Structures are given as C-alpha cells and as structure tokens.
XYZ file of C-alpha atoms in Angstrom:
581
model
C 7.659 64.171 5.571
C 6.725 65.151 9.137
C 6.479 63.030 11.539
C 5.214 63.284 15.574
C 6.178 60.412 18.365
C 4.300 61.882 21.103
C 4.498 59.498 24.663
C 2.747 60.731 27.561
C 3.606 59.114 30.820
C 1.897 58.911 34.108
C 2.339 61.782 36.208
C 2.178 59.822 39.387
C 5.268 57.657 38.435
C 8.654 58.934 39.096
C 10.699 59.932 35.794
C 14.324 58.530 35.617
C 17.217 60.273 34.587
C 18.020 57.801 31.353
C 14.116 57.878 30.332
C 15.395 59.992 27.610
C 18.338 60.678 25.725
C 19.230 62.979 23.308
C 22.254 62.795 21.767
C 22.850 65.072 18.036
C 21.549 62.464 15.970
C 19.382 60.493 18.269
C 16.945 60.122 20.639
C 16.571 57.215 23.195
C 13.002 57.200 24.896
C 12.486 53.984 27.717
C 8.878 54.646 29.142
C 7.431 51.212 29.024
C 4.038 52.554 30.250
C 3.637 55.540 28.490
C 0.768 55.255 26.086
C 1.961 56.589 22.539
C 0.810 58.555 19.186
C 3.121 58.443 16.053
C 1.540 61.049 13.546
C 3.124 60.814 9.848
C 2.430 63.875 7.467
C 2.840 63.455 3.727
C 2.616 66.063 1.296
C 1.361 65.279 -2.541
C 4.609 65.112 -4.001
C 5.932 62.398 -0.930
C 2.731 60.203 -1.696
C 3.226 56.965 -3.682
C 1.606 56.739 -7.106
C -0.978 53.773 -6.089
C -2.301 56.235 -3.112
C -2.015 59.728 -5.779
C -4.727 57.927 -8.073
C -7.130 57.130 -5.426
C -6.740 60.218 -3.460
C -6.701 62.906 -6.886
C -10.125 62.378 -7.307
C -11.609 62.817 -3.583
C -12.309 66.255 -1.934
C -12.200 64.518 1.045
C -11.111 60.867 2.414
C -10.957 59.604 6.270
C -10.078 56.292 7.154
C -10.796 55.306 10.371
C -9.681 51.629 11.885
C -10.290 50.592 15.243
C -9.104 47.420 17.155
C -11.843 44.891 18.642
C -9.458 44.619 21.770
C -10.699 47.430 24.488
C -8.415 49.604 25.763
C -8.489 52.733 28.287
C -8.036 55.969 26.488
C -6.305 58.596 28.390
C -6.615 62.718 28.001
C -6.167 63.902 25.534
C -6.375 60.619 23.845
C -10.131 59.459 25.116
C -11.904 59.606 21.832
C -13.867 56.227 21.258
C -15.169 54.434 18.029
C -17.125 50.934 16.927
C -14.006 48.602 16.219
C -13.687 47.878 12.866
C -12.870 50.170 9.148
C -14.867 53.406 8.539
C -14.426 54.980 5.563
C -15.895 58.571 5.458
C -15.587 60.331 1.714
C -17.230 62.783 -0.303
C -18.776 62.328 -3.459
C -20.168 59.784 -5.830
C -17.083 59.818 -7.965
C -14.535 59.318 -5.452
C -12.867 56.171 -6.065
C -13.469 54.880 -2.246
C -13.153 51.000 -3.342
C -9.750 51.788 -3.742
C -8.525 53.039 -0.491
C -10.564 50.072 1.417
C -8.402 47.555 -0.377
C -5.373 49.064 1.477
C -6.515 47.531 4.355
C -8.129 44.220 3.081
C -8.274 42.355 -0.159
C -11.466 41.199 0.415
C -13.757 43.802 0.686
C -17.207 44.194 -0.251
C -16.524 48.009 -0.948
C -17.412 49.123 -4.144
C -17.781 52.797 -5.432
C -20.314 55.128 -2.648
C -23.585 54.904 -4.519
C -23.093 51.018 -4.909
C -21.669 50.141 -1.354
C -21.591 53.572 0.879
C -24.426 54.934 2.715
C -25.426 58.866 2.847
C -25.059 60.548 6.071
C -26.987 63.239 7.464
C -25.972 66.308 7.908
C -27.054 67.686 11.472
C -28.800 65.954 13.808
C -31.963 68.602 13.249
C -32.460 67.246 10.108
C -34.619 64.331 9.201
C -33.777 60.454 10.225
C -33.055 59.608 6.191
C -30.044 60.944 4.544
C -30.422 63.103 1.439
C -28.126 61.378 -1.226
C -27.205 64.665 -3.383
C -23.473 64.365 -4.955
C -22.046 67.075 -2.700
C -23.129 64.913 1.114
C -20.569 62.248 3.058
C -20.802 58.742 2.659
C -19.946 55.685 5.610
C -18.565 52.667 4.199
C -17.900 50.150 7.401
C -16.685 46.494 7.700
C -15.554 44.462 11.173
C -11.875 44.205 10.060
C -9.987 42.742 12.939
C -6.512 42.567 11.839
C -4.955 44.682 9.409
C -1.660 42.754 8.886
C -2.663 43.598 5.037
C -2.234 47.037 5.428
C 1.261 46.728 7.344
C 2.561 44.723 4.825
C 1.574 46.394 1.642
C 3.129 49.544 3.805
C 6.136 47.902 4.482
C 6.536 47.067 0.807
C 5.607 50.456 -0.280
C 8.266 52.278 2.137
C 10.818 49.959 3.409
C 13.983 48.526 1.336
C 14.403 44.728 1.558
C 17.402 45.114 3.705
C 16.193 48.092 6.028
C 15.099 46.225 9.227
C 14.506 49.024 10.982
C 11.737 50.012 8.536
C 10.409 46.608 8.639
C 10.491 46.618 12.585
C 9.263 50.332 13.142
C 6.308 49.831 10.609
C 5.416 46.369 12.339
C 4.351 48.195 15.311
C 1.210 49.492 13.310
C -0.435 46.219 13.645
C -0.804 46.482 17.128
C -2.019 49.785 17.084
C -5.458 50.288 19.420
C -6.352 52.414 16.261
C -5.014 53.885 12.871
C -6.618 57.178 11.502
C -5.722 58.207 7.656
C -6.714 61.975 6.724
C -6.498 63.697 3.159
C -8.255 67.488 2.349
C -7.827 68.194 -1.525
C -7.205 71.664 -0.296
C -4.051 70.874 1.261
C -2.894 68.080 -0.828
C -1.435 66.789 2.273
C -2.245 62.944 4.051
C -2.056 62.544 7.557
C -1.490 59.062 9.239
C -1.766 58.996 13.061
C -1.693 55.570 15.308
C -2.072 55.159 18.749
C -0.870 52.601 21.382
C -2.350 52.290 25.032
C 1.665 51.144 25.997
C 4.406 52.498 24.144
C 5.223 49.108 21.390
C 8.543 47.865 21.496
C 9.752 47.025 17.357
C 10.901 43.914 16.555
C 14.529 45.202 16.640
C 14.615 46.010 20.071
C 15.004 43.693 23.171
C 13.376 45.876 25.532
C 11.538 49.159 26.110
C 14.189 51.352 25.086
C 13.178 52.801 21.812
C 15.598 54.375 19.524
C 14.694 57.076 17.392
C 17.116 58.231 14.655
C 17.200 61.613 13.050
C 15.758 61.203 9.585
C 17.868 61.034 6.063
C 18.751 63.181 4.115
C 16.997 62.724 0.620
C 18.435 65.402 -1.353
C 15.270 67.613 -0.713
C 13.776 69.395 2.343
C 15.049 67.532 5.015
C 12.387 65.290 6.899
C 11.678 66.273 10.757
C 11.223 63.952 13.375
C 9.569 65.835 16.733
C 9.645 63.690 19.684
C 7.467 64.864 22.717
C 7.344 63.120 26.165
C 4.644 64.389 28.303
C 2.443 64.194 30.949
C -1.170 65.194 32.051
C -0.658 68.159 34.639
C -4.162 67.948 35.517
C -4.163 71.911 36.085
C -6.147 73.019 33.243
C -7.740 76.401 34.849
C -10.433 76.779 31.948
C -13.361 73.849 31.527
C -13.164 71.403 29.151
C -8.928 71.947 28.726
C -6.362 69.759 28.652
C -2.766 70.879 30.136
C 0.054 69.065 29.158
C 4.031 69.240 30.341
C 7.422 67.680 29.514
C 10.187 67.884 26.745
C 9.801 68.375 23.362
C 12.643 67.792 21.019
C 13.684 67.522 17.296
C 15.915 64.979 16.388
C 18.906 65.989 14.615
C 18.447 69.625 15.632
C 18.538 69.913 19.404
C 20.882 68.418 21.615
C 19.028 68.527 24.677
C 15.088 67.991 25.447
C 13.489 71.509 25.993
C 11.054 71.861 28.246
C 7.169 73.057 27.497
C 4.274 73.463 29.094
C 1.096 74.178 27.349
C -2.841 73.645 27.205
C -5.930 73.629 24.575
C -9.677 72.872 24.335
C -10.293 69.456 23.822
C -13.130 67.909 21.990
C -12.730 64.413 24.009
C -13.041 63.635 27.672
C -13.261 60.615 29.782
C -16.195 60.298 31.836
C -16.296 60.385 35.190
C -17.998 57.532 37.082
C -18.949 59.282 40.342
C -17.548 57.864 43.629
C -18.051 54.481 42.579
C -15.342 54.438 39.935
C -12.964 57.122 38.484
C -14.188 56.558 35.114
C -17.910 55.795 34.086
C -18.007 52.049 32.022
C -20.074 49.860 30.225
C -20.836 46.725 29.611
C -23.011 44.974 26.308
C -24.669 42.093 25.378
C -27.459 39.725 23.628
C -30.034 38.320 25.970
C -31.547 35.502 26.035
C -32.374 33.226 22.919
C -32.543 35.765 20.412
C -33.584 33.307 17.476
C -34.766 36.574 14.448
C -35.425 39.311 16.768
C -32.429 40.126 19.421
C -32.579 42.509 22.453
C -29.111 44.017 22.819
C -28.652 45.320 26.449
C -26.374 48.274 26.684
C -25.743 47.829 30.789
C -24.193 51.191 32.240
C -22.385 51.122 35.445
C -24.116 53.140 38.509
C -22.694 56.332 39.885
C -22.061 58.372 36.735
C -23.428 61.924 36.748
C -23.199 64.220 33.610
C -20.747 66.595 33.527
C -22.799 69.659 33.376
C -26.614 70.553 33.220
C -26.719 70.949 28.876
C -24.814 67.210 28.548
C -27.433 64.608 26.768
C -26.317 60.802 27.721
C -26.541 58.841 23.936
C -25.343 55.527 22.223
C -24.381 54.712 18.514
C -24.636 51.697 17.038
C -22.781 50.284 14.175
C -24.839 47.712 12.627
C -23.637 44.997 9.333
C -25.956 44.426 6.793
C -27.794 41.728 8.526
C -28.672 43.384 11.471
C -31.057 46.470 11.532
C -33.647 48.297 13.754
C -37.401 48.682 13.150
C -38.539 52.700 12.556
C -41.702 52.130 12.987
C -41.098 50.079 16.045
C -38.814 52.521 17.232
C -41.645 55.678 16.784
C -43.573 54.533 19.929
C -42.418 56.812 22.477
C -44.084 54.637 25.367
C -42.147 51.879 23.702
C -39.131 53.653 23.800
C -39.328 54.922 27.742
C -39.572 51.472 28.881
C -36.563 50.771 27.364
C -34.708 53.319 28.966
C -35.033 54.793 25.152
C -35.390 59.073 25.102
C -35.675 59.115 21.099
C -34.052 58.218 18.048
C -31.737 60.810 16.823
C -30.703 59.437 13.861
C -31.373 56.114 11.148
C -30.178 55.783 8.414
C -28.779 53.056 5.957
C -29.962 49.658 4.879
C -33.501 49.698 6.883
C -35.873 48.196 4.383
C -37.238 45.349 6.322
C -38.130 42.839 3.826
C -34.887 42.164 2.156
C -32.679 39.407 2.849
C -29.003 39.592 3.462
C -27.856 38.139 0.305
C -30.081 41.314 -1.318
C -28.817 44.021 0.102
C -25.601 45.940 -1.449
C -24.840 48.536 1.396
C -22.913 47.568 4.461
C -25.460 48.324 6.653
C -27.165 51.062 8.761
C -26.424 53.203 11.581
C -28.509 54.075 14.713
C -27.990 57.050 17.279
C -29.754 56.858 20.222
C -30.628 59.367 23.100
C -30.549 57.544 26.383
C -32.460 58.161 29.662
C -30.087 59.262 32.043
C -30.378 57.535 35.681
C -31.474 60.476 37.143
C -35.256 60.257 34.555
C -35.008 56.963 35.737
C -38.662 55.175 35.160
C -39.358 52.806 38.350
C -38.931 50.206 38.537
C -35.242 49.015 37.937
C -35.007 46.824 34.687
C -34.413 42.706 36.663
C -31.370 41.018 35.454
C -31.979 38.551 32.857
C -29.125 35.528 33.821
C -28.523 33.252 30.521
C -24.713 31.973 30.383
C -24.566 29.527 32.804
C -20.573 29.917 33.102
C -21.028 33.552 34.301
C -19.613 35.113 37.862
C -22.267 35.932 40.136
C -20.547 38.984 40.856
C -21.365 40.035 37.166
C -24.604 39.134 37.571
C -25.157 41.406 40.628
C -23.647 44.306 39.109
C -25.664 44.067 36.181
C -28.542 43.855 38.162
C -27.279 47.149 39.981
C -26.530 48.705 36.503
C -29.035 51.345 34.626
C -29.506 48.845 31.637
C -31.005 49.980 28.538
C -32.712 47.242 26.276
C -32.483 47.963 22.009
C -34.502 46.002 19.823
C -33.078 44.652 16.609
C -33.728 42.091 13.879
C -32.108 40.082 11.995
C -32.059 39.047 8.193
C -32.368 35.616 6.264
C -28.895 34.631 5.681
C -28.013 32.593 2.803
C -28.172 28.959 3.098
C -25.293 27.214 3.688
C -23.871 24.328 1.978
C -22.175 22.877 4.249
C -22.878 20.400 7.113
C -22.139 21.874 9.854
C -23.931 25.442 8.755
C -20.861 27.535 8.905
C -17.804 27.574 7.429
C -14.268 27.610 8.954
C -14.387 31.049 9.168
C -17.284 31.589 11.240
C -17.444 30.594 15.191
C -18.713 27.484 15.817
C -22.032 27.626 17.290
C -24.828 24.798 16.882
C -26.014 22.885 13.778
C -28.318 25.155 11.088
C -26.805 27.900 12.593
C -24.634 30.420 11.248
C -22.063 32.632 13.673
C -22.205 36.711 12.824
C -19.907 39.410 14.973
C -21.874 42.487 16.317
C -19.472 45.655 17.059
C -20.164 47.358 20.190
C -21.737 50.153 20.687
C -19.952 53.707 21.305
C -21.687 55.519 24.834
C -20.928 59.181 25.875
C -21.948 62.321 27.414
C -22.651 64.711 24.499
C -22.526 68.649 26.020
C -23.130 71.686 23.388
C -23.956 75.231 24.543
C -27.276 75.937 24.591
C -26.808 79.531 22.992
C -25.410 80.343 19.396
C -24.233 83.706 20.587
C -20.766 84.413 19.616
C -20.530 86.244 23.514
C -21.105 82.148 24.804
C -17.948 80.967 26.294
C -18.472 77.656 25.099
C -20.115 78.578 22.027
C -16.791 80.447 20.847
C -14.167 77.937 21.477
C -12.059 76.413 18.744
C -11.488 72.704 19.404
C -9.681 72.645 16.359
C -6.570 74.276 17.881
C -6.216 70.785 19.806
C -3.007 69.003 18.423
C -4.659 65.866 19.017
C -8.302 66.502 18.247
C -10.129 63.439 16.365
C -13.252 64.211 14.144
C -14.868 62.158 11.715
C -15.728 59.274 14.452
C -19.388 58.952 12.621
C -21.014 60.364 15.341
C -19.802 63.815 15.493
C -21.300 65.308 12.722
C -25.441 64.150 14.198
C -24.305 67.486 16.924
C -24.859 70.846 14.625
C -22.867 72.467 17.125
C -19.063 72.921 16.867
C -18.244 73.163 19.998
C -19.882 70.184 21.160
C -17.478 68.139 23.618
C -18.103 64.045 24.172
C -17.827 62.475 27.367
C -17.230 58.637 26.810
C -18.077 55.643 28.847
C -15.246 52.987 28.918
C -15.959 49.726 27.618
C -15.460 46.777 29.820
C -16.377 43.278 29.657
C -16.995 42.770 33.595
C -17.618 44.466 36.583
C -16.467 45.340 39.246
C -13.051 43.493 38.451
C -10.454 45.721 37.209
C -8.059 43.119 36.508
C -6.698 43.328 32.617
C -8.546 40.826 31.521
C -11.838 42.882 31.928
C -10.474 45.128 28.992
C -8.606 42.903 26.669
C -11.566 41.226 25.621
C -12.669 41.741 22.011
C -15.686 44.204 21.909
C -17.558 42.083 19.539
C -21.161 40.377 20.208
C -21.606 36.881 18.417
C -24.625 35.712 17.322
C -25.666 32.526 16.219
C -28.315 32.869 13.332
C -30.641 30.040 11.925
C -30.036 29.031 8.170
C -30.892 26.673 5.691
C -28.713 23.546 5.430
C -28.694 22.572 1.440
C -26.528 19.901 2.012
C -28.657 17.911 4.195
C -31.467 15.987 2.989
C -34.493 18.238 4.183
C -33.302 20.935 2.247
C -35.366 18.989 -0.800
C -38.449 18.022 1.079
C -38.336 21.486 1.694
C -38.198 22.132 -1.775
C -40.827 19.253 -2.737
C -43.125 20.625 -0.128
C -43.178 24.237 -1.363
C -43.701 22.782 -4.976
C -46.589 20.706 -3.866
C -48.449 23.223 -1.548
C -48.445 25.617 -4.423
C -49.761 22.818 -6.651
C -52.668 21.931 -4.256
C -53.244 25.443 -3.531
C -53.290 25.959 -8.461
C -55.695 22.983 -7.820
C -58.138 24.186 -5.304
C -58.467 27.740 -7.165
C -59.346 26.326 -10.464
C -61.417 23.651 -8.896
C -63.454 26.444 -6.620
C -63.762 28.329 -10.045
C -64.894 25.262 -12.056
C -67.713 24.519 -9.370
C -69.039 28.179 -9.756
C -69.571 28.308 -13.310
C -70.587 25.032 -13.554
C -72.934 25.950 -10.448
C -74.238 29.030 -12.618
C -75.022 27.327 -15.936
C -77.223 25.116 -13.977
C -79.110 27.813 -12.097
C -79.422 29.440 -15.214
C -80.963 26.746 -17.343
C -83.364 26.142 -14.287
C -84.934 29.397 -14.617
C -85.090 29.256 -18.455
C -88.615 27.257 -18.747
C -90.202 28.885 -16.245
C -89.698 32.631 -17.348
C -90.964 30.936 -20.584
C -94.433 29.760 -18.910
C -95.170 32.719 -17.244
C -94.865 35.910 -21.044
C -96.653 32.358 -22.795
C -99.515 33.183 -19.754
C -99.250 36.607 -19.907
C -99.691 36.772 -23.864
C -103.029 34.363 -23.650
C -104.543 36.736 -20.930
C -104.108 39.815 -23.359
C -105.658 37.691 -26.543
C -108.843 36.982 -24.715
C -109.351 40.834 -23.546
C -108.736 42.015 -26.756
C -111.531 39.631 -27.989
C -113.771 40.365 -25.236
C -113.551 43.841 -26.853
C-alpha cells in the first residue's frame, strides 16, 4: 500500500522551524491552515474480499462524493463537483449496486440498466445518450454524511484496539470530498480525500499531526510520502501550476528534502476581475415556485474569461423529481432571454409525464452554455426580492449580478400519509407540502484549443502528468478535447461578505412541493368525486347515444308511409298509359 499526505500551506505565512519534524521513524507536521490531500493506493492482492467481488467484474469504477458544505479550493486543488455520490462505471454487468452500499445502506442503486443513466460521449454528439453495453453510466444520490462509509472502513482496516486507526480513518468524515478510482488494467484502487484545513484525529489535542512510518507486514514494505508545499505562483508556461517545499518518506529519510517542481493542470480557479480575486456565485429558487420553479444561477460582476477560446457554462445535477423541458428549452429566443446560449447536453429521466413514484433512474443531467456578460442582452435581469429575512446588501448585489434564470419542473410526488405531509426526515415546510433538496449547480470557464494540430501548444499538452489531476467530475467528458482546462466559479451563499459563514453554508436548494394528504379527510371526497364525475360523465355518453338512435328510429318510421304513397302513385300513372295504349 502507498500512501500520499500532501499539505500545502500558504505562501504568504511565515514557516516555523518545528512545522515539521522528521525523525527515522516519524514525521511530525503542525500546519493548522494548510489545506490537505491523503491519497491511499491499493493493489489487487491488498484489497479486501467484499471490495475484490464488486470491483472483478468492472472495467472501470469511479466514485465520486462531495460534501454539501462549500469550501474554497486552492491550486492545484480547485476542481468543483454537485455535492452528493456519483458513481461513474462501465458496463451493464458491472455490479455498481454494490459499491453504492459502501457509502449508504439505503440506496436506491440497483444494477446500471435498472438505476444508472447513459452518458454521452462528446459533447458533438446528440443531447440523448446511446445505451450500447460498451458506454459510461451516472448513478447520483444527495448523500450528506457518509459516517457509513467511515465506519464500515474502520471495521474493514482497523483492529479493535488500534486507536490510531480508528482516529486517523475518522478524519474521512470530514473530508470536503472523497474520490475512489479502480482501472481493470491496473488492478490497482486509488482512494484520495481532501480537507480545506489540515483535520486534527481524534487522538491528538492539537494541530500537530503525527505520522508514523508504516509496519512491516512480512511483504513489500508499505510507503508513506509526506509532502509539505506551497504555491510558488511562478509557473512560466500558461495554464501550470508550480509547487515548492519538502518531500519526505517516512522511515527512509531522516531529513525533509527539498523540491521544486511544476505541471499542466486541468483545474483553475477563476479569476473575478478587480472586484474580487476569485469569480463566485450565488443560487437560488424564486419566488413561489408551486410545479414549475425558476432556479436563478446569480454570477458575481467583474469576471472576464481567461482567454478568447474559454466558453462560460453550468451543470446541473437534477433527482428524479426535478427535470427540464427539451422542447421548452429548443427556443433559442427563449433561451437568450434567459441569459441561456444553448443546451449542450440532456440526458436522463426527461419523459415529462411520469410521476416520481414511476420513474426508476435517479434522475437527469443538464449542461448549459451561458451568455457571458460581455453578450450581455439589455436590459439587466431586476432583482426578484422574496425572503423577507434577507440583507439588503444581498439584495443589491444580486441586483448588480449577471443572473441567469433556468426553467424546471417538478413531478407528482407520492401522497403522503401523514398529517403534517412530510415525514421526520424531510424539512419542515407548510401543510400538504412535501420538503425536497436541490444540489447546486457546478459554474466554470471551459477553454479548449481551437486547432487539433499536434504543432498547437495547447492542443499537445498532457494534463495527465498532473499528480493531482481529477477527471470523471461528470462534466468533463461533454468537452471532446483533452486538453480542455476548467475555470470554476466559487460557490458562496452571500455577497459581498467574506466572512466564513458565507461558505459554510450547505449548497443545497429546498423546495417545498404540494402533495396529497391521505390521512386527512379530503383525501376521500377526492376519491368520491373522481368516482362520481366519471359516473356522470358513463351516464351522459350512453344517454347522448340513447337519444340518437332513439331520435333515428323515429325519423325513420316517419318517412316510411310516405315513400310508400308516392311508387303506389307512380305505379297507377304507368297502368293508365299503358291502357291508353
């Protein structure tokens, strides 16, 4: 087993002499604001039987979780995702079901054709997804804890009486995010987790974090590479990231040795123009949104795109009972006032008949290609003020912001049966209503080369040489072109305040649908109703159809006697010529 503990500190704050220690068998890191990545690499044979039977049978398995709880990403750690599970696999047969339940019991993931949705392959490809055996399938669910998954870990790896184990392997649960990686063609499963500040275990009484040098097993002894660095900021090629600081290997060096080195990176943060160092965000619901919510993506002024070939886009993760209109969406005019360039990509659960409780699939997915605010439309979109509890400072810099309006619908839910209209584990939110989570939204420059020539600069980098690169986000693959870099907008709750607070908040939308209350006595004059407009309606058919054949037979036997009269007349006119003759 291999394992990484990379902490990069900021370069603007001095580095004391006791920050680390190395000592032959140990290493002794106190950066209390460093962030931190811990990167665990398993071969087949170090796997543990319950993960060998799910992962024999997959070509290829990512897991992606992401916390609800914002938090600032910093190079080369800036990649962004929908919080919640993703589960990215190829191949019908791949026993996917399995792997979610590592992370939750109660999952509704069943095998890919049941609960999994096809992906596309490129983004010049049609909206739909072909479903052929050999494309990727997207599992997702809102998962905001994943306690499960720490403790079936610590009972997979950790002896009862090793409370270091128990206390290192704690600090996963309040990881910003948790990325799990197996290739059949290596055999091999990589586990990486990242904190925005450097965890302390349960063990320890402060930030001083003690690293020992791994056991020896009898086999191949484990490594454990411990790297604390910092952003240089001197990257002389676009697009690079230059990192410097100690690297060490505990239990093999007795000092830290120093290293400086740099690589393409895939991931950037994006710059918010002299307004702000870093270009944010900010979502939600307007209005009474009753069936047919308008969720306002509101972008904060001053951001310019990074370069001339960048395309400004948003990608929405949406549950089963939430989904967006194609047809409504094919209305370019439509789409401009919205701030909308075109839809790059939908796919999923789209029909728009079905009710919640009918559909299998998680749900459906929809990329979007923004306006930028230079192809801004005139006039500025008003603000729309609805919480009466909000800061009027929030309201003005919404009103400032380039806000971009996407039209959704909801589903029927299923009634409820009880009273209130939602159960304890729902939000409380008014009576016949029912409380539903919306992830937000991912935003970001996207900048590919506009030439496929192998002489293109950009066109021939290799992001893959990044140590830290990040793929499988379910965006990435909509961009045919590898060396496509992402620019990502920060997600913040308020502006301009850049207290904590305006991060920490969970980056979840609630929504407060209408349902059916069976408990409560209109719930069967409901029922009585339906049953006796549908009998009135039985009655008024066969009564309308009783009147018109009972109206024919007497037409009919009206015209009978005098059709008679007339051949009787007829027949005495010829007898009396043919005597006259």
């Amino acid at each position: 087993m291999k394992r990484r503990i990379t902490y990069l500190r900021d370069a603007r704050q001095p580095f004391p002499a006791d920050a680390l220690v190395v000592t032959p068998d140990r290493v002794a890191v106190q950066l209390p604001t460093a962030v931190r990545e811990h990167r665990i690499s398993l071969t087949w044979e170090e796997l543990f039987l319950e993960w060998r039977a799910v992962l024999e049978q997959s070509p290829h398995l990512a897991l992606r979780w992401v916390s609800s709880e914002a938090y600032a990403g910093v190079a080369p750690f800036t990649a962004q995702a929908s919080p919640g599970l993703h589960v990215y696999v190829t191949g019908r047969a791949a026993p996917a079901q399995a792997a979610c339940k590592w992370f939750a019991a109660d999952l509704r993931c069943a095998a890919p054709q049941k609960s999994f949705i096809a992906m596309p392959s490129s983004s010049s490809g049609p909206p739909q997804a072909k479903a052929n055996v050999s494309a990727p399938f997207q599992y997702y669910q809102l998962l905001p804890s994943i306690r499960h998954f720490v403790a079936r870990l610590q009972e997979l790896v950790c002896e009862d009486d090793d409370t270091w184990c128990h206390g290192e392997t704690a600090t996963f649960a309040r990881a910003s995010y948790i990325d799990l990686d197996y290739r059949a063609s290596s055999r091999s499963l990589v586990v990486t987790a990242f904190w925005p500040a450097a965890p302390t275990s349960s063990s320890d009484a402060g930030p001083l974090h003690s690293l020992d040098a791994p056991p020896d097993r009898g086999r191949a002894r484990d490594t454990l590479e411990v790297g604390v660095l910092e952003n240089s900021g001197r990257a002389v090629e676009r697009g690079e990231v230059e990192l410097a600081g100690f690297l060490t290997v505990v239990g093999e060096d007795h000092q830290p040795a120093s290293t400086r080195f740099s690589f393409p990176s895939r991931h950037h943060a994006a710059s918010g123009g002299e307004a702000a160092p870093r270009a944010s965000y900010s979502v939600r619901f307007l209005g009474a949104t009753g069936l047919h919510p308008t969720l306002r993506i509101s972008l904060r002024p001053g951001a310019v795109a990074p370069s001339a070939s960048c395309t400004l886009h948003a990608h929405l993760t949406l549950p089963s009972f939430l989904f967006a209109d194609r047809h409504q969406l094919s209305d370019a005019r439509f789409l401009a006032s919205r701030k909308i360039a075109r839809v790059r990509a939908l796919y999923g659960e789209t029909n728009l008949e079905d009710p919640d409780w009918v559909v299998q699939r998680w749900g459906s997915v929809l990329a979007l290609d923004l306006m930028p605010p230079t192809a801004a439309p005139p006039p500025p979109t008003p603000p729309v003020h609805t919480d009466a509890d909000d800061d009027d400072d929030d309201a003005a810099a919404e009103h400032l912001a380039w806000a971009v309006d996407v039209p959704l619908h909801l589903r029927y839910l299923a009634p409820t049966s009880a009273g209130a209209g939602a159960s304890s584990s729902e939000a409380d939110g008014p009576r016949g209503t029912r409380a539903v989570q919306v992830p937000w939204p991912v935003v970001f420059w996207a900048c590919s080369s506009s030439s496929s020539s192998p002489d293109d600069d950009d066109a021939a980098i290799d992001l893959t040489t990044n140590p830290f690169d990040r793929v499988h986000l379910g965006y990435d693959h909509l961009f045919p072109h590898a060396s496509t870099r992402f620019y990502h907008w920060e997600p913040r709750r308020s502006w301009p305040s850049p207290s904590p607070n305006a991060t920490s908040s969970p980056l979840v939308e609630a929504l407060h649908v209408p349902v059916l209350e069976l408990a409560r006595d209109r719930a069967r004059y409901i029922e009585w109703g339906t049953v006796g407009v549908v009998c009135l309606g039985f009655g008024w058919v066969c009564a309308a159809l009783w009147w018109a054949a009972a109206a024919g037979t007497r037409s009919r036997a009206r015209r009978r006697p005098a059709m008679g009269f007339v051949a009787t007349e007829q027949e005495e006119k010829k007898k009396k010529k043919e005597k006259e003759l």
